[in-house]
XYZ file of C-alpha atoms in Angstrom:
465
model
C -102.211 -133.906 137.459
C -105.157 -133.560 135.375
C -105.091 -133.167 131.324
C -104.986 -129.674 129.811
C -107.873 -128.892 127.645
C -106.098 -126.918 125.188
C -102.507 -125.624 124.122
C -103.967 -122.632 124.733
C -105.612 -122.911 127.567
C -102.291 -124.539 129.536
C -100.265 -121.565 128.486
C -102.764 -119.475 129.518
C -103.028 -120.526 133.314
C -99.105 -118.518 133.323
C -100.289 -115.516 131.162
C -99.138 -116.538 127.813
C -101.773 -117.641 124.987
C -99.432 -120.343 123.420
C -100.907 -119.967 119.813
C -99.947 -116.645 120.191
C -96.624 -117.642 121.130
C -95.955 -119.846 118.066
C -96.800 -117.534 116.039
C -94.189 -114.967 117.270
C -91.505 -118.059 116.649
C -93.004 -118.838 113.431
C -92.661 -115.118 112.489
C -88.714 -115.485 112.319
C -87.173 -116.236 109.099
C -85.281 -119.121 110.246
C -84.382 -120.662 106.706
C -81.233 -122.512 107.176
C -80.727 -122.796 103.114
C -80.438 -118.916 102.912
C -76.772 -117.423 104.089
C -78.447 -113.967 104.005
C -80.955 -115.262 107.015
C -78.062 -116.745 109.106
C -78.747 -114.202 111.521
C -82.579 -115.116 111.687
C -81.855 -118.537 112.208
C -79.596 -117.563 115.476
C -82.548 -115.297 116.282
C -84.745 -118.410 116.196
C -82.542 -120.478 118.282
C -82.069 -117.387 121.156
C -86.011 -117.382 120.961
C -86.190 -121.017 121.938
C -83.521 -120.797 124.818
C -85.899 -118.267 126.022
C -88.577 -120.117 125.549
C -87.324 -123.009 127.402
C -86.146 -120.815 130.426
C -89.779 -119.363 130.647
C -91.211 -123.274 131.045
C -88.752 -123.484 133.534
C -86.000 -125.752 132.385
C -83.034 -124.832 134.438
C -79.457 -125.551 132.157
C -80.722 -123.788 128.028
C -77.693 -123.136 126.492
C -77.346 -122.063 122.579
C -74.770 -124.367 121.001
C -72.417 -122.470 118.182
C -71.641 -125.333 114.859
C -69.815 -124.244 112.265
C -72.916 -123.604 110.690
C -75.971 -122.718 112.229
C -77.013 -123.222 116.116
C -78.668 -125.795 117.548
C -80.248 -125.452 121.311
C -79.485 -127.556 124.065
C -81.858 -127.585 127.402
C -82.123 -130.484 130.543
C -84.599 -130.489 133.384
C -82.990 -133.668 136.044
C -85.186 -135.189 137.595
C -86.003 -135.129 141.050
C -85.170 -138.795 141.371
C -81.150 -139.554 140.261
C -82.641 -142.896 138.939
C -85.212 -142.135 136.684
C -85.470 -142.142 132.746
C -83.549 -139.872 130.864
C -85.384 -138.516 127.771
C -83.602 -136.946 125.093
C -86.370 -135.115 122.623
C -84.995 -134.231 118.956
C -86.302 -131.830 116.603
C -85.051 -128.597 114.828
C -85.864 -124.663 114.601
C -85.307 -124.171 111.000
C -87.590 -123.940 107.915
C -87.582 -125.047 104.198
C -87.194 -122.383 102.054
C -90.084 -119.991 100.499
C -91.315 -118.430 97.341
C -93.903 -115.645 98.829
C -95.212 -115.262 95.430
C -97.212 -118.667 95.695
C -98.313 -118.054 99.496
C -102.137 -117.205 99.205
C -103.584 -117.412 102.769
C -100.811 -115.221 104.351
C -97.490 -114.552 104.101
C -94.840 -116.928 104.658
C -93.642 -115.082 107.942
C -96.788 -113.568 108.601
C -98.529 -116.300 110.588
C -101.885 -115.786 110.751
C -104.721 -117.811 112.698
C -107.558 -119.177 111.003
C -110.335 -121.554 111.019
C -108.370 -123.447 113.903
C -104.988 -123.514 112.079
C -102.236 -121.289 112.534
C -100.350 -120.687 108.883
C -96.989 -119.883 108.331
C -93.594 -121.420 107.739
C -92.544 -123.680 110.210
C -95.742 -123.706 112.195
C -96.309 -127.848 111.741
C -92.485 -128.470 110.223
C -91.619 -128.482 112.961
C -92.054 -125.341 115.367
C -95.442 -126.296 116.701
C -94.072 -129.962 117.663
C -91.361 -128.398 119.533
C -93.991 -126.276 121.623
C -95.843 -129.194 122.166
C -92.939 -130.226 124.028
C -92.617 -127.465 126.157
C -96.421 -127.127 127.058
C -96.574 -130.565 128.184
C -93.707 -129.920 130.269
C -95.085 -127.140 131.815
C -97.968 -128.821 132.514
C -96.123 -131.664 134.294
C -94.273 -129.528 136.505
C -97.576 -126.985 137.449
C -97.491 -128.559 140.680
C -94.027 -129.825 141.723
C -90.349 -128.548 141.449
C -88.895 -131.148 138.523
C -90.514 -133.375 136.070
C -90.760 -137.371 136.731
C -88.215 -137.936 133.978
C -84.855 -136.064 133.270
C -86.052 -134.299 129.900
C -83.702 -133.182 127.443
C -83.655 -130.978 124.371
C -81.345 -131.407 121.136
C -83.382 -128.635 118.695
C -80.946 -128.445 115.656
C -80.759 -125.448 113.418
C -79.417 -127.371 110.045
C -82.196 -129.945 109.733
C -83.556 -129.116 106.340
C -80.281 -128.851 105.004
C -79.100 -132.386 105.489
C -78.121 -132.178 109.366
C -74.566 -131.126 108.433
C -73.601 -130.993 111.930
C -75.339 -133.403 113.702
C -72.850 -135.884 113.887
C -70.293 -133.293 115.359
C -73.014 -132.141 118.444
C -73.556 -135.548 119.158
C -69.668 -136.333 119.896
C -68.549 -133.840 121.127
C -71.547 -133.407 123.778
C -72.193 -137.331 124.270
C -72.479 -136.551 128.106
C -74.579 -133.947 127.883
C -76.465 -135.918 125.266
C -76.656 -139.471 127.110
C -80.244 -141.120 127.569
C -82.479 -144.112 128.058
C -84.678 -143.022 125.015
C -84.753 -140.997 122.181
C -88.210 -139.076 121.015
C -87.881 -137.356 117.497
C -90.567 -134.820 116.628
C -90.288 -134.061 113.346
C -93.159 -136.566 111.899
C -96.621 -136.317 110.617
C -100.188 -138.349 112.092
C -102.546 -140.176 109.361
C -105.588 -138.366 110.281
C -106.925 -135.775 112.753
C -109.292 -138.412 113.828
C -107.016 -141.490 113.583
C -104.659 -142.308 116.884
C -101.108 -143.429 115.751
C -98.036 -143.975 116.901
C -95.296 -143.494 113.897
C -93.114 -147.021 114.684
C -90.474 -145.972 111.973
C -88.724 -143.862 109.434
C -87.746 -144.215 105.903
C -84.064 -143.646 105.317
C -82.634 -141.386 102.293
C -80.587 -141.154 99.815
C -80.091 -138.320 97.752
C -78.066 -137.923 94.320
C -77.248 -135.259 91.500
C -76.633 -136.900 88.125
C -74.890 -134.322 85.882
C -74.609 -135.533 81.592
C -72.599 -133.252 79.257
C -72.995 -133.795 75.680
C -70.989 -131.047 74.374
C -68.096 -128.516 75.417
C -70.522 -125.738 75.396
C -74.590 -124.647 74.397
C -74.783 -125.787 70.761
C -77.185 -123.697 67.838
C -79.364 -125.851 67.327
C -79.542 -124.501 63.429
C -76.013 -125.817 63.426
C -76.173 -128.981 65.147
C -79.605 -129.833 64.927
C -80.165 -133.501 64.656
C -76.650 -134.615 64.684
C -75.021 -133.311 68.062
C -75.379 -135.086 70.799
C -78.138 -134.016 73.278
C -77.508 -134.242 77.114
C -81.439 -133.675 78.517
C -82.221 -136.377 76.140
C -79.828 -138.655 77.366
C -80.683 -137.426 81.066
C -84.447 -138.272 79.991
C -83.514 -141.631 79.003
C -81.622 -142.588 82.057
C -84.757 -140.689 83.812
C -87.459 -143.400 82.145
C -84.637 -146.155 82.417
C -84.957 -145.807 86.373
C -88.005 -147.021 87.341
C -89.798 -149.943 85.343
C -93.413 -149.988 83.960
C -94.446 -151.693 87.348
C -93.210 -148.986 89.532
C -89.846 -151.184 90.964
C -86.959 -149.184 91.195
C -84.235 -151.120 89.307
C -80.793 -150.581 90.586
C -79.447 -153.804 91.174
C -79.938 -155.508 94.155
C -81.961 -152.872 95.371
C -84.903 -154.970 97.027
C -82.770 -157.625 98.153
C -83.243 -157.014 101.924
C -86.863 -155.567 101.902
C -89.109 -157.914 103.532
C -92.886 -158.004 103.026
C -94.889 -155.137 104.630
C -96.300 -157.197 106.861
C -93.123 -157.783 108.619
C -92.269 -153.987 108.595
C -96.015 -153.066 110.259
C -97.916 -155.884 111.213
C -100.669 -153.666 111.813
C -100.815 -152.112 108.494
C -103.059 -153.594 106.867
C -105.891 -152.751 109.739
C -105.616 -148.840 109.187
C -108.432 -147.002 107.837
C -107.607 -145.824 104.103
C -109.720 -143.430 102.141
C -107.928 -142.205 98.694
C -109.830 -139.357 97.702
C -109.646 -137.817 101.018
C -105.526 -138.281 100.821
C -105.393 -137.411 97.399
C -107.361 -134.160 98.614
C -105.061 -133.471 101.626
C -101.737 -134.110 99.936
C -103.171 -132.203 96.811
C -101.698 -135.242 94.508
C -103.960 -135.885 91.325
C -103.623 -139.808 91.292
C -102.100 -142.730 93.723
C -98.955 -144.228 91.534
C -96.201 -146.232 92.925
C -95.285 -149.373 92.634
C -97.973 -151.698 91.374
C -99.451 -154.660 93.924
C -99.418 -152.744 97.160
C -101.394 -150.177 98.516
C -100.910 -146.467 99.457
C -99.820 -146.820 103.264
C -97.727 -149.529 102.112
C -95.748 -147.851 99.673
C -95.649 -145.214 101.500
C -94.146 -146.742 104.556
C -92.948 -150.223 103.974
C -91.655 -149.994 100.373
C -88.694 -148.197 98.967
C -89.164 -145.941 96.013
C -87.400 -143.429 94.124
C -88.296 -139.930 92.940
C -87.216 -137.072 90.590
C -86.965 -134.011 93.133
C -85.657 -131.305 89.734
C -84.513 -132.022 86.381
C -82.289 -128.787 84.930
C -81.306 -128.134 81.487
C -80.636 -125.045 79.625
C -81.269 -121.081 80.893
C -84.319 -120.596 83.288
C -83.607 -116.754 83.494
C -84.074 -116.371 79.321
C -85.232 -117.649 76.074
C -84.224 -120.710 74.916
C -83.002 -118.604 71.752
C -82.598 -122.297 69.737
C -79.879 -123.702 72.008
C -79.223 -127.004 73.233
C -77.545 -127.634 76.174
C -74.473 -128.678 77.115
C -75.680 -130.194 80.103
C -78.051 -131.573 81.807
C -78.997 -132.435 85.289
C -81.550 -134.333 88.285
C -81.868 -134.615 91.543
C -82.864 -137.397 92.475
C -84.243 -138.790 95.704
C -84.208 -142.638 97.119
C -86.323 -142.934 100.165
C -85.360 -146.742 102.174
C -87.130 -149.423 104.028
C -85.698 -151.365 107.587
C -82.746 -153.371 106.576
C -81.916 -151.165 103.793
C -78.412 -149.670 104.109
C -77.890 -145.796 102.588
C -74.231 -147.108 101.758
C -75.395 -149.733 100.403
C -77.889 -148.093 97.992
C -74.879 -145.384 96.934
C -73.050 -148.433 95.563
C -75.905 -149.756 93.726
C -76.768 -146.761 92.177
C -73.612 -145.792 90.755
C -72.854 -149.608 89.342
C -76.367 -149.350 87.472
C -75.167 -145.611 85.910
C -71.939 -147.421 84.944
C -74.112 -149.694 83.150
C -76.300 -147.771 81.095
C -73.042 -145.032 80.056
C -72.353 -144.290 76.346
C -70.353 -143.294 73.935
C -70.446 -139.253 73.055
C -71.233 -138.507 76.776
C -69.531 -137.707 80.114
C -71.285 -138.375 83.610
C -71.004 -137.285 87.026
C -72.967 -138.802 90.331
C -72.511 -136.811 92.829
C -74.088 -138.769 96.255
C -74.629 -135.859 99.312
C -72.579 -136.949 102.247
C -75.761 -136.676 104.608
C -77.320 -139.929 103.376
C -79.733 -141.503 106.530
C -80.434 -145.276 107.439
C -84.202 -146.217 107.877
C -84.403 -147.199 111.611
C -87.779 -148.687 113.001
C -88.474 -148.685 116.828
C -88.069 -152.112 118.672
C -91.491 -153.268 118.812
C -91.032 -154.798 122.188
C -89.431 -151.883 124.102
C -91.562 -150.365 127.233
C -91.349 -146.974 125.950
C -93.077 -147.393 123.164
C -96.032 -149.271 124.723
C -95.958 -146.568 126.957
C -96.411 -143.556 124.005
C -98.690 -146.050 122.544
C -100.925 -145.618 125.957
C -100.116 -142.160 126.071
C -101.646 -141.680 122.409
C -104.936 -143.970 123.130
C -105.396 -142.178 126.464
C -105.394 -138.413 124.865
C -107.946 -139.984 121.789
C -110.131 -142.488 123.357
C -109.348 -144.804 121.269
C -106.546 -147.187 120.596
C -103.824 -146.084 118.807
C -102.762 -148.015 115.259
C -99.004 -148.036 114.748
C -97.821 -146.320 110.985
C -94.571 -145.350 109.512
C -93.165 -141.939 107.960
C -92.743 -141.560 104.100
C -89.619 -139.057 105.210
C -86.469 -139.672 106.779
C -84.943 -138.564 109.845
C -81.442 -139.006 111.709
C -83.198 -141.587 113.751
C -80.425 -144.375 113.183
C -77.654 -141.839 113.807
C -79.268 -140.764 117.068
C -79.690 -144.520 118.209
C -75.855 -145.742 117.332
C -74.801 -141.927 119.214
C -77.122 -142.488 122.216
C -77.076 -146.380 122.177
C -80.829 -145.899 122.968
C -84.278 -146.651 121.033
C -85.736 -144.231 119.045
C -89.418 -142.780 119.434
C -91.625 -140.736 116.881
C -94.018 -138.320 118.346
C -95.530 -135.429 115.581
C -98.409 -133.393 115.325
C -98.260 -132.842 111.984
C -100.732 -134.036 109.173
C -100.413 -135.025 105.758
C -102.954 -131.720 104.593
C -100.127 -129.585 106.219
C -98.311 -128.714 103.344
C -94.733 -128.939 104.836
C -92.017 -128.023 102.481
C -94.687 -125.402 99.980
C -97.183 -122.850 100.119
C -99.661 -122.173 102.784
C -98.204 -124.293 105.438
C -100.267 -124.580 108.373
C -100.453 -126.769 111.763
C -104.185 -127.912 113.145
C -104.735 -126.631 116.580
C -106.106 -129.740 117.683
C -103.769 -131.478 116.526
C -101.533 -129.730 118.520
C -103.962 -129.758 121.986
C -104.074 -133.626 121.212
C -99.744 -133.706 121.209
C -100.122 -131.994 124.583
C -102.001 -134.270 125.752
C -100.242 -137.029 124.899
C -97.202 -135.985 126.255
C -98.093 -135.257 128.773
C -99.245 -138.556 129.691
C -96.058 -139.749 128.540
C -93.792 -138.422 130.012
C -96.016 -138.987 133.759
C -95.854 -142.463 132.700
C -92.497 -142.731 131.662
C -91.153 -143.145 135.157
C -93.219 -146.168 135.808
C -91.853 -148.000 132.619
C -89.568 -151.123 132.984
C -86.134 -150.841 131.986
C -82.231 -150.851 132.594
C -80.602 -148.248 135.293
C -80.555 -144.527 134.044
C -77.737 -143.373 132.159
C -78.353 -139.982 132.775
């Protein structure tokens, strides 16, 4: 079959402008963080079954958690031995402050310049549509795609994937494939063809300090009682060195260079002020000695996500807190272990304790492994192709600063893991004014749909579909 021109234009040859269509899914309030939106998120995931029944895909069914829903669809393929993909992605949104939305409101999409704004249109609703217009392009002219295509769409994502692990045992059957694609990743530039070859993992940590039973007057205390946000402070500072290193111990003793982690890295087009303008950052800081795309991708690094001391909702009226509190936020490299990380961080807090202070770590249970595509596998030679083919150009292979359940979906599956996204890092995921590109997403129907026509073709094992 030939290419479609547009997103648009493919939903349009069934009487459906697929912009339009977005848009009505990106209008539902599907924040996963919010109990009082539960309902919107099952709303979400009954507009994606239909969705999927409308591109044809014969067995959609909405899978009940004991949280929020995820969505389950499979189109077989005509031939009982060909590839089974399973795509990954998920329906819900980060959360939203409407009073720092400027273009439109967060639930209001709104189409503009060639972008379509609104929660959840790149992160990671307009991905998932990608899907389905390439798949209804592939089938315009026979009865079943070339590949057995299936659907995991999760409604828990940005809330640590509490779930996950439970959908994937008990509906391993229903779940089984040859490859993996998660679609929940960004491009470098518009005008850049990549292929995302692998994911940071994450770790993510609450360190609570109390210095005193209870808020302190400070015209009581002042200058003698201990102080917990200063001790949180100093534990802050005592986290990362001068040079940028993270230093828990043992905490770079299986990174390799970034070389090994992307060969190709060091070939990709950089510009800084255009990244610093997309991302909206005011300077490039990191770790000293390597550049941007390396630390973003093949060096581990740790952030401050929210430090919290005191009352927010009122004067500080001359207290000082009892406590004091950060988030904090480890993103890993390949051969990094999550588990592994835990331990190290909670032997360096037991190092730096002292007297006149109590401490809590509190590691989240939904810590991810970094996972990194085998570079040798056909499929990903095959996306690579794909890629080039819907650019004109050859496609340079890059990594994503984020995490994903990548690893967890290639020990459930026993099957690589891909990374296909449309979305860019000027798309503001996760704050204000989020937005997907329209070409961006014409170019992720095109290259799916090249994929998954070549797919077929690729060498591998039987299908364990």
């Amino acid at each position: 079959m030939s290419d479609p021109e547009s997103a648009v234009e493919l939903s349009g040859a069934t009487g459906h402008d697929g912009v339009a269509d977005l848009a009505r899914w990106v209008g539902i309030e599907s924040v996963s963080s919010d109990a009082h939106r539960s309902e919107d998120v099952r709303r979400s995931a009954r507009w994606l079954a239909d969705a999927m029944r409308l591109t044809g895909v014969p067995r959609v069914e909405v899978w009940e958690t004991e949280g929020l829903p995820a969505v389950y669809g499979c189109w077989p393929a005509a031939d009982p031995d060909a590839p089974a993909l399973l795509v990954y992605s998920h329906h819900d949104v980060h959360a939203v402050e409407p009073s720092e939305w400027h273009i439109t409101a967060p639930f209001a999409p709104l189409r503009r310049d060639n972008r379509l704004y609104g929660r959840g249109a790149s992160d990671a609703k307009g991905q998932i549509m990608c899907h389905l217009w390439a798949l209804r392009a592939c089938t315009a002219d026979r009865s079943a795609p070339t590949v057995t295509v299936k659907y995991l769409i999760e409604g828990e994502e940005e809330i640590g994937s509490v779930h996950l692990a439970d959908l994937l045992s008990e509906h391993a059957e229903e779940l089984a494939a040859d490859v993996v694609m998660v679609s929940d990743s960004m491009l470098w530039f518009l005008a850049e063809p990549t292929v995302c070859a692998m994911v940071r993992g994450s770790v993510t940590a609450t360190l609570t300090i109390r210095g005193a039973r209870r808020d302190l007057h400070s015209g009581a205390v002042s200058g003698a009682a201990a102080n917990a946000p200063f001790e949180l402070c100093r534990l802050v500072d005592l986290l990362r060195a001068e040079s940028g290193r993270t230093t828990l111990p043992g905490f770079y003793d299986a990174v390799a260079a970034p070389e090994s982690i992307l060969p190709t890295l060091g070939t990709l087009p950089f510009d800084l002020p255009t990244w610093m303008a997309d991302t909206g950052t005011y300077a490039a800081d990191g770790e000293t000695g390597f550049s941007v795309p390396e630390r973003l991708w093949a060096r581990p690094s740790v952030e401050v996500a929210r430090l919290t001391a005191g009352r927010t909702d009122a004067p500080a009226l001359g207290l000082i807190p009892a406590e004091a509190s950060a988030d904090l936020l480890f993103r890993l490299v390949p051969d990094q272990r999550a588990d592994r990380v835990a331990e190290q961080l909670h032997a360096w807090l037991d190092e730096h304790r002292r007297p006149g202070f109590t401490y809590a770590l509190e590691v989240s249970s939904t810590i991810s492994d970094p996972y990194r595509t085998p570079p040798d596998h056909p499929a990903l030679a095959v996306l690579a192709g794909a890629v080039s083919h819907a650019y004109g150009a050859p496609a340079r292979y890059i990594g994503n600063g984020g995490a994903a359940p990548a690893a967890q979906l290639a020990r459930a599956c026993t099957a690589p893991v891909l990374f296909f996204g449309t979305g860019l890092p000027g798309d503001r995921w996760h704050g204000p004014d989020e937005r997907a590109e329209i070409r961006a997403l014409d170019l992720g129907v095109r290259t799916l749909t090249r994929f998954l026509e070549q797919l077929a073709s690729a060498p591998g094992p039987p299908s364990k579909r």
